[in-house]
Amino acid sequence: MNINFHASRILVLICSLSILLTSSCSPKKEVAYFQNAKNFETVVDTDTFVPKFKVDDNVSIFVSTYDMEASRPFNLVRQIGTASGEVVNYLIDIDGNIDFPVLGKIKLLGLTVDEAKELIKSKLEEGYLKDPVVNIRILNFRVSVLGEVTRPGTYTITGERITLMQALATAGDLTIKGRRDNVLVVRDFKGTKTYTRVDLTNKELFNSPVYYLTQNDIVYVEPNHSASSGYFVDARLGTILSISSFITGVLILVTRSR
């Protein structure tokens, strides 16, 4: 009877240790967003962020007028066999320029899409075209979301801007193992990498210079404590299970010998 009592106590202790080591639930304060936002609090968005052209941007430019023949020389077309031509895009070089037909070198680095439109339009109106319409799009507006998110990867953005929260939502949101108070945004700024960390649990995120992402930004979500320590939990669990099996076997043999 005494042996059975001690055996039961040992088994209870083993089970308790196993549950303690395998438990990795994160408290609510580690996973909730915007924790310091108050009820009915109103903040006016005064952010006027607009993406600007960078080196290596792939840009689509199409010029049109009432006289399409007059504007044809300003739209380079690549002929593919007998099929209709494909409009050639422009790559912004290391100096921030594109080589535009007829007009030559045009510096786009640091300009917004609207500023670039006005610049090209003004050059075309200087003796070439009357009332030209210039359409410009950034074709390589992509952001990469890595780390502890549901669907890490590189995503192409169809619009002209995207917020950090929208990018994370596109990647399926953070997993329960993602650290929300230290998300890293890596950005290329005129050939220099910048590193900015933001706290998703704080409403001040909306005032961060990286709240609106730019083309080719990288968002990295690092693992929280429960994720980074998971390997050691698994190792300790294996050891505990081995010891548990051994002790249980010994106790059964001792009990039966009685």
Short mmCIF file of C-alpha atoms in Angstrom, two decimals:
data_model
loop_
_atom_site.label_atom_id
_atom_site.label_comp_id
_atom_site.label_asym_id
_atom_site.label_seq_id
_atom_site.Cartn_x
_atom_site.Cartn_y
_atom_site.Cartn_z
CA MET A 1 0.00 0.00 0.00
CA ASN A 2 2.85 2.33 0.90
CA ILE A 3 4.60 1.58 -2.36
CA ASN A 4 1.45 2.35 -4.35
CA PHE A 5 1.07 5.66 -2.52
CA HIS A 6 4.65 6.72 -3.33
CA ALA A 7 4.28 5.52 -6.90
CA SER A 8 1.20 7.69 -7.32
CA ARG A 9 2.99 10.74 -5.92
CA ILE A 10 5.93 10.24 -8.27
CA LEU A 11 3.65 9.89 -11.28
CA VAL A 12 1.76 13.05 -10.36
CA LEU A 13 5.06 14.93 -10.02
CA ILE A 14 6.26 13.71 -13.42
CA CYS A 15 3.01 14.73 -15.10
CA SER A 16 3.15 18.17 -13.46
CA LEU A 17 6.70 18.76 -14.70
CA SER A 18 5.75 17.67 -18.21
CA ILE A 19 2.79 20.05 -18.34
CA LEU A 20 4.89 22.92 -16.99
CA LEU A 21 7.66 22.49 -19.54
CA THR A 22 5.39 21.99 -22.55
CA SER A 23 3.20 24.98 -21.78
CA SER A 24 4.21 27.90 -24.01
CA CYS A 25 1.10 30.02 -24.11
CA SER A 26 1.79 33.72 -24.59
CA PRO A 27 0.03 36.18 -22.29
CA LYS A 28 -2.49 38.55 -23.88
CA LYS A 29 -0.22 41.57 -23.40
CA GLU A 30 2.29 40.01 -25.81
CA VAL A 31 -0.12 39.42 -28.68
CA ALA A 32 -2.70 42.23 -28.61
CA TYR A 33 -2.18 45.16 -31.02
CA PHE A 34 -2.54 48.88 -30.14
CA GLN A 35 -2.98 48.23 -26.43
CA ASN A 36 -2.84 51.88 -25.39
CA ALA A 37 -5.58 53.01 -27.79
CA LYS A 38 -8.54 54.38 -25.82
CA ASN A 39 -12.22 53.87 -26.57
CA PHE A 40 -13.64 56.41 -29.06
CA GLU A 41 -10.22 58.02 -29.41
CA THR A 42 -9.89 59.88 -32.71
CA VAL A 43 -6.65 60.63 -34.51
CA VAL A 44 -6.64 62.57 -37.77
CA ASP A 45 -4.28 61.09 -40.34
CA THR A 46 -2.10 63.96 -41.53
CA ASP A 47 0.41 61.69 -43.25
CA THR A 48 0.97 62.76 -46.85
CA PHE A 49 3.34 59.90 -47.69
CA VAL A 50 3.84 59.27 -51.39
CA PRO A 51 6.40 56.76 -52.72
CA LYS A 52 9.38 58.17 -54.60
CA PHE A 53 11.53 56.66 -57.29
CA LYS A 54 14.63 54.73 -56.28
CA VAL A 55 17.64 53.35 -58.10
CA ASP A 56 16.80 50.08 -59.96
CA ASP A 57 13.09 50.88 -60.08
CA ASN A 58 11.36 49.41 -63.13
CA VAL A 59 9.09 52.11 -64.55
CA SER A 60 6.35 51.99 -67.16
CA ILE A 61 5.88 55.26 -69.10
CA PHE A 62 3.30 55.76 -71.84
CA VAL A 63 2.75 59.02 -73.72
CA SER A 64 -0.46 59.77 -75.60
CA THR A 65 -2.02 62.71 -77.46
CA TYR A 66 -4.92 63.29 -79.83
CA ASP A 67 -2.43 62.61 -82.63
CA MET A 68 -1.14 59.10 -81.84
CA GLU A 69 1.32 59.23 -84.72
CA ALA A 70 2.97 62.28 -83.18
CA SER A 71 3.39 60.54 -79.83
CA ARG A 72 4.61 57.22 -81.29
CA PRO A 73 8.35 58.12 -81.19
CA PHE A 74 8.08 58.61 -77.40
CA ASN A 75 6.79 55.07 -76.78
CA LEU A 76 9.44 52.46 -77.39
CA VAL A 77 7.97 49.17 -78.55
CA ARG A 78 9.73 45.81 -78.70
CA GLN A 79 8.54 43.76 -81.66
CA ILE A 80 8.02 40.05 -80.88
CA GLY A 81 7.76 38.08 -84.11
CA THR A 82 4.59 38.93 -85.98
CA ALA A 83 2.66 39.74 -82.80
CA SER A 84 1.84 43.25 -81.73
CA GLY A 85 4.66 45.11 -80.04
CA GLU A 86 5.33 45.21 -76.33
CA VAL A 87 5.94 48.58 -74.69
CA VAL A 88 9.48 48.84 -73.32
CA ASN A 89 9.88 49.78 -69.66
CA TYR A 90 12.63 51.90 -68.12
CA LEU A 91 15.15 51.02 -65.44
CA ILE A 92 16.40 53.85 -63.24
CA ASP A 93 20.20 53.65 -63.34
CA ILE A 94 22.73 54.15 -60.56
CA ASP A 95 22.68 57.90 -61.16
CA GLY A 96 18.89 58.04 -60.90
CA ASN A 97 18.27 58.58 -64.63
CA ILE A 98 16.31 56.92 -67.40
CA ASP A 99 17.17 57.18 -71.08
CA PHE A 100 13.94 58.44 -72.64
CA PRO A 101 13.44 58.43 -76.43
CA VAL A 102 14.09 61.77 -78.13
CA LEU A 103 14.37 63.62 -74.79
CA GLY A 104 17.49 61.73 -73.64
CA LYS A 105 18.51 61.44 -69.96
CA ILE A 106 15.82 62.34 -67.43
CA LYS A 107 16.51 62.22 -63.69
CA LEU A 108 13.67 60.55 -61.78
CA LEU A 109 15.46 59.64 -58.56
CA GLY A 110 13.64 61.10 -55.55
CA LEU A 111 10.60 62.25 -57.54
CA THR A 112 7.03 61.12 -56.91
CA VAL A 113 4.96 59.72 -59.77
CA ASP A 114 3.08 63.01 -60.15
CA GLU A 115 6.32 65.02 -60.16
CA ALA A 116 7.77 62.74 -62.82
CA LYS A 117 4.64 63.13 -64.95
CA GLU A 118 4.87 66.91 -64.80
CA LEU A 119 8.59 66.85 -65.60
CA ILE A 120 8.19 64.69 -68.71
CA LYS A 121 5.08 66.53 -69.80
CA SER A 122 6.84 69.89 -69.62
CA LYS A 123 9.75 68.57 -71.71
CA LEU A 124 7.37 67.14 -74.32
CA GLU A 125 5.54 70.46 -74.61
CA GLU A 126 8.79 72.21 -75.46
CA GLY A 127 8.35 71.88 -79.22
CA TYR A 128 7.32 68.22 -79.49
CA LEU A 129 3.69 67.56 -78.50
CA LYS A 130 0.55 69.53 -77.72
CA ASP A 131 -1.32 68.62 -74.52
CA PRO A 132 0.43 65.29 -73.97
CA VAL A 133 -0.87 62.82 -71.37
CA VAL A 134 1.83 60.92 -69.47
CA ASN A 135 1.02 57.74 -67.57
CA ILE A 136 3.65 56.34 -65.19
CA ARG A 137 3.63 53.27 -62.95
CA ILE A 138 6.21 51.66 -60.70
CA LEU A 139 6.27 48.02 -61.77
CA ASN A 140 8.53 46.62 -59.07
CA PHE A 141 6.58 47.81 -56.02
CA ARG A 142 7.12 44.73 -53.90
CA VAL A 143 7.58 44.15 -50.20
CA SER A 144 9.00 41.07 -48.49
CA VAL A 145 7.53 39.82 -45.21
CA LEU A 146 9.71 37.28 -43.40
CA GLY A 147 9.89 35.47 -40.08
CA GLU A 148 7.00 34.48 -37.83
CA VAL A 149 4.09 35.17 -40.18
CA THR A 150 1.61 32.71 -41.64
CA ARG A 151 2.72 33.10 -45.28
CA PRO A 152 6.22 34.59 -45.54
CA GLY A 153 7.18 35.76 -49.01
CA THR A 154 7.51 38.65 -51.45
CA TYR A 155 4.28 40.40 -52.46
CA THR A 156 3.62 42.64 -55.46
CA ILE A 157 1.62 45.77 -54.62
CA THR A 158 -0.93 46.89 -57.19
CA GLY A 159 -1.47 50.39 -55.76
CA GLU A 160 1.00 53.18 -55.10
CA ARG A 161 1.41 52.61 -51.36
CA ILE A 162 0.82 50.06 -48.60
CA THR A 163 0.97 50.25 -44.82
CA LEU A 164 2.97 47.94 -42.59
CA MET A 165 -0.25 46.47 -41.15
CA GLN A 166 -1.63 45.80 -44.63
CA ALA A 167 1.59 44.02 -45.60
CA LEU A 168 1.40 41.84 -42.48
CA ALA A 169 -2.25 41.09 -43.22
CA THR A 170 -1.31 40.09 -46.77
CA ALA A 171 1.18 37.63 -45.27
CA GLY A 172 -1.56 36.13 -43.10
CA ASP A 173 -0.75 38.09 -39.91
CA LEU A 174 1.81 37.17 -37.27
CA THR A 175 1.78 33.68 -35.82
CA ILE A 176 1.29 33.28 -32.07
CA LYS A 177 5.08 32.84 -31.89
CA GLY A 178 5.83 36.21 -33.55
CA ARG A 179 7.20 39.02 -31.43
CA ARG A 180 4.92 42.02 -31.82
CA ASP A 181 6.89 44.67 -29.94
CA ASN A 182 10.06 44.58 -32.06
CA VAL A 183 9.19 44.24 -35.78
CA LEU A 184 12.09 45.22 -38.05
CA VAL A 185 11.72 47.14 -41.32
CA VAL A 186 14.79 47.22 -43.61
CA ARG A 187 14.73 49.94 -46.24
CA ASP A 188 17.11 50.99 -48.99
CA PHE A 189 17.54 54.77 -49.06
CA LYS A 190 19.80 56.13 -51.80
CA GLY A 191 22.07 53.10 -51.62
CA THR A 192 22.14 52.97 -47.83
CA LYS A 193 20.28 50.38 -45.76
CA THR A 194 18.22 51.75 -42.87
CA TYR A 195 16.90 49.62 -40.01
CA THR A 196 13.82 50.69 -38.05
CA ARG A 197 12.06 48.74 -35.30
CA VAL A 198 8.40 49.29 -34.45
CA ASP A 199 6.09 48.14 -31.67
CA LEU A 200 2.76 46.82 -32.97
CA THR A 201 1.29 46.86 -29.46
CA ASN A 202 1.63 50.65 -29.30
CA LYS A 203 -0.61 53.06 -31.22
CA GLU A 204 2.47 55.26 -31.87
CA LEU A 205 3.12 52.85 -34.71
CA PHE A 206 0.91 55.11 -36.85
CA ASN A 207 3.47 57.92 -36.46
CA SER A 208 6.43 55.77 -37.47
CA PRO A 209 8.35 56.72 -40.64
CA VAL A 210 8.00 53.10 -41.78
CA TYR A 211 4.23 52.81 -41.21
CA TYR A 212 3.90 53.37 -44.96
CA LEU A 213 6.21 50.98 -46.78
CA THR A 214 8.18 51.79 -49.91
CA GLN A 215 9.13 49.51 -52.79
CA ASN A 216 11.45 46.63 -51.89
CA ASP A 217 11.12 47.12 -48.11
CA ILE A 218 11.77 44.02 -46.00
CA VAL A 219 9.63 43.34 -42.91
CA TYR A 220 11.02 40.83 -40.43
CA VAL A 221 9.09 39.40 -37.47
CA GLU A 222 11.40 37.74 -34.99
CA PRO A 223 10.30 34.79 -32.81
CA ASN A 224 9.22 35.49 -29.25
CA HIS A 225 10.59 33.74 -26.17
CA SER A 226 8.25 30.78 -26.40
CA ALA A 227 9.27 30.06 -30.00
CA SER A 228 13.01 30.49 -29.49
CA SER A 229 12.97 28.25 -26.42
CA GLY A 230 10.82 25.59 -28.09
CA TYR A 231 13.84 23.49 -29.06
CA PHE A 232 15.00 23.26 -25.49
CA VAL A 233 11.47 22.44 -24.30
CA ASP A 234 11.34 19.56 -26.77
CA ALA A 235 14.72 18.28 -25.61
CA ARG A 236 13.72 18.47 -21.94
CA LEU A 237 10.41 16.81 -22.72
CA GLY A 238 12.19 13.87 -24.33
CA THR A 239 14.40 13.47 -21.28
CA ILE A 240 11.43 13.64 -18.90
CA LEU A 241 9.47 11.07 -20.91
CA SER A 242 12.45 8.71 -20.90
CA ILE A 243 12.88 9.07 -17.14
CA SER A 244 9.13 8.72 -16.63
CA SER A 245 9.04 5.48 -18.59
CA PHE A 246 12.00 4.10 -16.66
CA ILE A 247 10.60 4.99 -13.22
CA THR A 248 7.13 3.74 -14.14
CA GLY A 249 8.61 0.43 -15.26
CA VAL A 250 10.61 0.05 -12.04
CA LEU A 251 7.58 0.85 -9.90
CA ILE A 252 5.43 -1.67 -11.74
CA LEU A 253 8.05 -4.37 -11.25
CA VAL A 254 8.40 -3.54 -7.54
CA THR A 255 4.63 -3.49 -7.07
CA ARG A 256 4.19 -6.85 -8.77
CA SER A 257 7.00 -8.40 -6.67
CA ARG A 258 4.97 -7.54 -3.60
#
